[in-house]
mmCIF file of C-alpha atoms in Angstrom:
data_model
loop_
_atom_site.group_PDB
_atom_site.id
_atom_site.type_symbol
_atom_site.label_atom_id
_atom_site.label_comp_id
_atom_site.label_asym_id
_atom_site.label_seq_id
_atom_site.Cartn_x
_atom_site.Cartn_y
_atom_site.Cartn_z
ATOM 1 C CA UNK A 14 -42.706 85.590 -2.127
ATOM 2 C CA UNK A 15 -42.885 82.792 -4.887
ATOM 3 C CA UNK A 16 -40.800 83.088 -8.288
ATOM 4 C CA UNK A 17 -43.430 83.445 -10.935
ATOM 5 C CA UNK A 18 -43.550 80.713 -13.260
ATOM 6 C CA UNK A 19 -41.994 81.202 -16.683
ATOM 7 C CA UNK A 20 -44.794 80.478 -19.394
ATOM 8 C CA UNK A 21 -41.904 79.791 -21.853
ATOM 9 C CA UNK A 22 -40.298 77.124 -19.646
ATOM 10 C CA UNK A 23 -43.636 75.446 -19.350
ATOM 11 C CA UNK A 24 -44.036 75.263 -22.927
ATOM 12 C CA UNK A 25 -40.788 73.506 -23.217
ATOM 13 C CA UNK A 26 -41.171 71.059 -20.459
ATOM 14 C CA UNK A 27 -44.669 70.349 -22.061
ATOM 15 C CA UNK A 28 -43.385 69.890 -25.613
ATOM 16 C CA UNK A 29 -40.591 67.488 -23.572
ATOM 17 C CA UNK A 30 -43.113 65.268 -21.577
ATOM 18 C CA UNK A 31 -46.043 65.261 -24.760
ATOM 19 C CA UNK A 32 -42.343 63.511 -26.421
ATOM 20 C CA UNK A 33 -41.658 61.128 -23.553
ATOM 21 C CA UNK A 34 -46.089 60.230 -23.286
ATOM 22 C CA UNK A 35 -46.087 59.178 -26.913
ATOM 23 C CA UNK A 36 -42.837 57.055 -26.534
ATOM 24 C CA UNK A 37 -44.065 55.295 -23.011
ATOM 25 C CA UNK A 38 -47.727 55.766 -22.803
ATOM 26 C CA UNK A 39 -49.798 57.041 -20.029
ATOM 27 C CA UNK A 40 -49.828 53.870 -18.068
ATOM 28 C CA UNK A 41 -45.944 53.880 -18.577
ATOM 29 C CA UNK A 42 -45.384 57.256 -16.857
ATOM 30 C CA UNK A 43 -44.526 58.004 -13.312
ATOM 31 C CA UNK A 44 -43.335 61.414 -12.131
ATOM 32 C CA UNK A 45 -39.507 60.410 -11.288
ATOM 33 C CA UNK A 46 -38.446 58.472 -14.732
ATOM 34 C CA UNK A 47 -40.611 61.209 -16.511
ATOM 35 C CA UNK A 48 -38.469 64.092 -15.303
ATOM 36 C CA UNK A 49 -35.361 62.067 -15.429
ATOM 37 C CA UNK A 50 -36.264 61.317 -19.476
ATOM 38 C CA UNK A 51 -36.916 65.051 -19.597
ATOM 39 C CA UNK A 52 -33.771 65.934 -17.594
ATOM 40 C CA UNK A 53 -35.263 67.660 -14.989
ATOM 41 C CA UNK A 54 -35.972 67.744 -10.772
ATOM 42 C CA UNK A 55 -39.377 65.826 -10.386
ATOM 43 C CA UNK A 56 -40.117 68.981 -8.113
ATOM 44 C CA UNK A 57 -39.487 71.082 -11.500
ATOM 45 C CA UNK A 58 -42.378 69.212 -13.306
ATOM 46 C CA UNK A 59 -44.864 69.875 -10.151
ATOM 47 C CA UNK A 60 -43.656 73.225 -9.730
ATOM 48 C CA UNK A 61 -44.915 74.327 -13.339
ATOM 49 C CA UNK A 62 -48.132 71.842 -13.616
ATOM 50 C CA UNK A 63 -48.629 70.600 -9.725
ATOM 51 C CA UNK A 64 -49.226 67.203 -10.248
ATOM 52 C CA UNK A 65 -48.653 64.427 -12.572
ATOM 53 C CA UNK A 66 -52.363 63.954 -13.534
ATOM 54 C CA UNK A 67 -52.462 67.922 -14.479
ATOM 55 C CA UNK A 68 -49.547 67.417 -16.377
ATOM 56 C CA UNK A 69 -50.817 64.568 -18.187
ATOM 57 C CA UNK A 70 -54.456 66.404 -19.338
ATOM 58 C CA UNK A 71 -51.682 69.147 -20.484
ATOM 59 C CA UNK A 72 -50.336 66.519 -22.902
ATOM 60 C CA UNK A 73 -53.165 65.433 -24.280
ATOM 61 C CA UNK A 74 -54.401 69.162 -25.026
ATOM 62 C CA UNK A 75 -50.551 69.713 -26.283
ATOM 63 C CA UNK A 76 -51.442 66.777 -28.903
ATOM 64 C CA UNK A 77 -55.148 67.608 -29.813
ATOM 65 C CA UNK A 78 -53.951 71.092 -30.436
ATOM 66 C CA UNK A 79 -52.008 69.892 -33.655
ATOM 67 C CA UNK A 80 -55.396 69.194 -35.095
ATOM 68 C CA UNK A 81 -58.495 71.072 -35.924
ATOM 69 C CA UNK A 82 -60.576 71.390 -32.933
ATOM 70 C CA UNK A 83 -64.196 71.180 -32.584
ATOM 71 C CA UNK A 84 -64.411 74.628 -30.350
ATOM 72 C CA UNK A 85 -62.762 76.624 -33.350
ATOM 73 C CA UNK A 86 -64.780 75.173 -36.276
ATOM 74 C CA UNK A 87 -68.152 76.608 -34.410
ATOM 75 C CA UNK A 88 -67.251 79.624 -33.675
ATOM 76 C CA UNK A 89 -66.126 80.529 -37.023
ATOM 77 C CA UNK A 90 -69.130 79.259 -38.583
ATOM 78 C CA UNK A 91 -72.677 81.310 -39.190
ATOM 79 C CA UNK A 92 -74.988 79.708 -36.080
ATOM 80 C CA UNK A 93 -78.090 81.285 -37.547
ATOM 81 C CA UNK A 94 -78.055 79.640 -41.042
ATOM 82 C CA UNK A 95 -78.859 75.867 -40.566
ATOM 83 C CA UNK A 96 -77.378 75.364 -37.189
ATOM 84 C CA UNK A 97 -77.942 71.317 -37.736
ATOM 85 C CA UNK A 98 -75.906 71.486 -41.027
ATOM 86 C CA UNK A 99 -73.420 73.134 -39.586
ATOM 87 C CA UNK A 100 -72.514 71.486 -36.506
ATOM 88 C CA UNK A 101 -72.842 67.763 -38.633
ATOM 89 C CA UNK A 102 -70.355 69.427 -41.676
ATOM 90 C CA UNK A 103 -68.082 70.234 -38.178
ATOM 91 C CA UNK A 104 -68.576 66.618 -36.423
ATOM 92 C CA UNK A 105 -67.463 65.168 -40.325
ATOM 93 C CA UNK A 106 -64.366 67.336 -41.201
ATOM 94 C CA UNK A 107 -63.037 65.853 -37.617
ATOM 95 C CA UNK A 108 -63.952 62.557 -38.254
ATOM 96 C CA UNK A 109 -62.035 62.790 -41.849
ATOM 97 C CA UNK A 110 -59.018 64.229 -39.530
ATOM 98 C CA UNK A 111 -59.045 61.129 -37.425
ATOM 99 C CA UNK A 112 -58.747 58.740 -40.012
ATOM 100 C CA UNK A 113 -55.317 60.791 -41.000
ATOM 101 C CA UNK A 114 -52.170 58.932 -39.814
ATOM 102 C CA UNK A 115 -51.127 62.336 -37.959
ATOM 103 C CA UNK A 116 -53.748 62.069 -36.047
ATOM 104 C CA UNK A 117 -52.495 58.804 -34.450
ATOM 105 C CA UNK A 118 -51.094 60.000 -31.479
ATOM 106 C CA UNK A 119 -53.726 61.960 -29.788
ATOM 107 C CA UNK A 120 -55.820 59.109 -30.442
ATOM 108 C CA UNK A 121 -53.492 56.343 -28.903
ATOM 109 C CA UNK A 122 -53.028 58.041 -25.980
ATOM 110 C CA UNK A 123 -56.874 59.218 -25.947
ATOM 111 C CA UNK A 124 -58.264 55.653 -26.147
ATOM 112 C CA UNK A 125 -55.140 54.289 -23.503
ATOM 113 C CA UNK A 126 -56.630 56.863 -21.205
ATOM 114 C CA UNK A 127 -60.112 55.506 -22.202
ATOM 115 C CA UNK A 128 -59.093 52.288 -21.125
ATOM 116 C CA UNK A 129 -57.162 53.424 -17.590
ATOM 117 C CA UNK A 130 -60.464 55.032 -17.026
ATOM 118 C CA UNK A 131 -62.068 52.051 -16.564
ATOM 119 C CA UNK A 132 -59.580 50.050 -15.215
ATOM 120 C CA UNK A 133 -58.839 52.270 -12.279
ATOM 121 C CA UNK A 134 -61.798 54.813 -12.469
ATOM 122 C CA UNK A 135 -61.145 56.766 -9.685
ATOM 123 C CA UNK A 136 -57.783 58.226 -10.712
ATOM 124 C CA UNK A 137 -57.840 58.381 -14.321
ATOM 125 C CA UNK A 138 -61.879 59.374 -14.933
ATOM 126 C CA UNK A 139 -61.772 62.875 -13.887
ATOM 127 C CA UNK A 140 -59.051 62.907 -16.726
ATOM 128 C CA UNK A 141 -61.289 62.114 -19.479
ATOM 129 C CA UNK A 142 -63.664 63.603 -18.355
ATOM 130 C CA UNK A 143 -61.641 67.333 -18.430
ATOM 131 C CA UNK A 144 -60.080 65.767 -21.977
ATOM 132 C CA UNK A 145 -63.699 65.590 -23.243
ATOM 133 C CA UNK A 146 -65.004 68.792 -21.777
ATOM 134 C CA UNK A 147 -64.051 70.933 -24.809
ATOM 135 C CA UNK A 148 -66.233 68.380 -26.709
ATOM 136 C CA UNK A 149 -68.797 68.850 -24.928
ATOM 137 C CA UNK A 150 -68.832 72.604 -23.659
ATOM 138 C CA UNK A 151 -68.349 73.416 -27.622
ATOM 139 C CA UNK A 152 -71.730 71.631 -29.007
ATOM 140 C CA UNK A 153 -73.940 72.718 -26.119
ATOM 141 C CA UNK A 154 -72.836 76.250 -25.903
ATOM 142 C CA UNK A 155 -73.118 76.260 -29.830
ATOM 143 C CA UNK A 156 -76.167 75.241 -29.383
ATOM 144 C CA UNK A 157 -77.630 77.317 -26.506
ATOM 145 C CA UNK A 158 -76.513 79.912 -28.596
ATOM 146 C CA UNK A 159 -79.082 78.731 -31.336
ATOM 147 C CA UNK A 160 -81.748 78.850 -29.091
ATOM 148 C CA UNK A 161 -82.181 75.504 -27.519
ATOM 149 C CA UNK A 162 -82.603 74.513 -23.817
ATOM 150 C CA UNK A 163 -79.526 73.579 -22.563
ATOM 151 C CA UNK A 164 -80.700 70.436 -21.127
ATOM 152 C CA UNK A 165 -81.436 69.319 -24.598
ATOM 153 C CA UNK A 166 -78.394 70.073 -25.847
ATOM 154 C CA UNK A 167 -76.440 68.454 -23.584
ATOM 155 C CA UNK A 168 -77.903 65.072 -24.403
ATOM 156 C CA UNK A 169 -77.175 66.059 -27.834
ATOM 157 C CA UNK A 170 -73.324 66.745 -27.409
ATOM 158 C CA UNK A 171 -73.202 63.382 -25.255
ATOM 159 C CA UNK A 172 -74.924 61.654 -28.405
ATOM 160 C CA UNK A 173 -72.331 63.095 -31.070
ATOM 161 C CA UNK A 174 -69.157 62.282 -28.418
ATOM 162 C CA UNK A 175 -70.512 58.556 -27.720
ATOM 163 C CA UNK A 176 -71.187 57.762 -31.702
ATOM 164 C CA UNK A 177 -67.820 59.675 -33.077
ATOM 165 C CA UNK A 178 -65.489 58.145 -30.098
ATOM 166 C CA UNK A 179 -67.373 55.050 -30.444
ATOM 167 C CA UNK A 180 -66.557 54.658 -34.556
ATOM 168 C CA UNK A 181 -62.913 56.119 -33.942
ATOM 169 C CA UNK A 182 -62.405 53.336 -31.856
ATOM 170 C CA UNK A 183 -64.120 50.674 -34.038
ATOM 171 C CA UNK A 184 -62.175 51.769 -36.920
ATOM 172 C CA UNK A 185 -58.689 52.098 -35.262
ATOM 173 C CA UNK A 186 -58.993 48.683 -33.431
ATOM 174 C CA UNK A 187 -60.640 47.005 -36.941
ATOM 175 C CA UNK A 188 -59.673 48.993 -39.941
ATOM 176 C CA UNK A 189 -63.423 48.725 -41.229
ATOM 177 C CA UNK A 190 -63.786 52.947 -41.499
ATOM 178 C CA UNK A 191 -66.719 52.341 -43.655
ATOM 179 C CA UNK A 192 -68.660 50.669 -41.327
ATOM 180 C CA UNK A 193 -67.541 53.330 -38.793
ATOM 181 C CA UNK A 194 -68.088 56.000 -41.114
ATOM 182 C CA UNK A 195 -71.221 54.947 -41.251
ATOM 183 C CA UNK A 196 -72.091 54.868 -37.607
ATOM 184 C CA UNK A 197 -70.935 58.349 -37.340
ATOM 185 C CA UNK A 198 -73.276 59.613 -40.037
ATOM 186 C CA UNK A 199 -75.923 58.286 -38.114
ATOM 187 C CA UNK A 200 -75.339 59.417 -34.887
ATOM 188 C CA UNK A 201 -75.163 63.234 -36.909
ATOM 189 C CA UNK A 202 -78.338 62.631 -38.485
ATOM 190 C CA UNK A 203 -80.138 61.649 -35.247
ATOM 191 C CA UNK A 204 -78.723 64.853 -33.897
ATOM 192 C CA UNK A 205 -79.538 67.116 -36.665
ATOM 193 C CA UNK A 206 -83.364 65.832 -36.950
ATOM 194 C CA UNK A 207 -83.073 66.420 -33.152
ATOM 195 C CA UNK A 208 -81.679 70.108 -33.714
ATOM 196 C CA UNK A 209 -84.554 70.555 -36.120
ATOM 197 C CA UNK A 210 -87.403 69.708 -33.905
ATOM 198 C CA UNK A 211 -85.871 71.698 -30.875
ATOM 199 C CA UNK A 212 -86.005 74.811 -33.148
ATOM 200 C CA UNK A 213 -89.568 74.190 -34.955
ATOM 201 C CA UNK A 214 -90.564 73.864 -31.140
ATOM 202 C CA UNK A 215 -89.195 76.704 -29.935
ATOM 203 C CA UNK A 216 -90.978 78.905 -33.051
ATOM 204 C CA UNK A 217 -93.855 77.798 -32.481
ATOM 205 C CA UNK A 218 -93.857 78.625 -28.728
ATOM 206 C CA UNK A 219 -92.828 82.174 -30.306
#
């Protein structure tokens, strides 16, 4: 029979490796010299998250934890009272977190694996895309649960994700966060007048 993996030990390897990530980067990190900064068996690491790639996506949720995430700030909010107001106040108080400078490490390592994801697609893509997935599953099943076609609101969550990592970036690589910030508030205001036409549609098919 296997030994059951300890949750607690997991939690400590993952606070360990999220320390050793930030100090190498992604590209930086192979299994071996990752356990040996940790100070553990490389067969320890795969034992508790099964691969290096797993492990990784754990980081990167271990770091976006820290900060207020989008799947949270929709469920606590009232879906039935101006759902487009509410999901563009959401998309803002996130982008005022990312111009923070403790938000600088989740996005380092976010845009790194942005740019391994292109580089060498077929490893590091299905890694953003799982990073993004909360993202994404967040706006459309907020807005499903509004009333609109899913199909629509999927093209909707993609908008919102393209314009706010798109102006994150912008701003992080130039330092012009007006000219980001303005981007963003675009890319909300598309979505909301979006949001608004869904619902006067669906009404009047009511």
């Amino acid at each position: 029979m296997a030994r059951p993996r300890n949750p607690e030990r997991k939690a400590e390897l993952l606070v360990a490796a999220t320390d050793v990530v930030q100090r190498l980067g992604i590209a930086g990190v192979t299994l071996r010299p990752l356990a040996n900064e940790i100070g553990v068996a490389p067969r320890t690491l795969l034992y508790h998250f099964g691969s290096k790639e797993k492990l990784l996506v754990e980081v990167i949720r271990d770091l976006r934890r820290h900060h207020a995430q989008i799947a949270q700030s929709l469920t606590r909010v009232h879906w039935e009272d101006e759902p487009e107001r509410q999901l563009g106040e959401t998309v803002d108080r996130l982008w005022q977190e990312a111009k923070l400078p403790g938000a600088r490490p989740f996005l380092a390592l976010y845009f790194e694996l942005v740019s391994l994801a292109i580089r060498d697609p077929d490893q590091y893509r299905p890694l953003l895309v799982d990073a993004d997935r909360e993202w994404v599953d967040a706006i459309t099943g907020y807005l499903v649960r509004c009333g609109i076609h899913e199909e629509e609101t999927t093209a909707m969550a993609d908008t919102l994700l393209i314009g706010y990592r798109g102006a994150v970036s912008f701003a992080l690589a130039t330092g012009r966060w007006e000219s980001a910030e303005a981007s963003i508030a675009t890319a909300i205001v598309e979505v909301q007048d979006r949001i608004r036409d869904c619902l006067a549609a669906a009404r009047r098919r009511n």
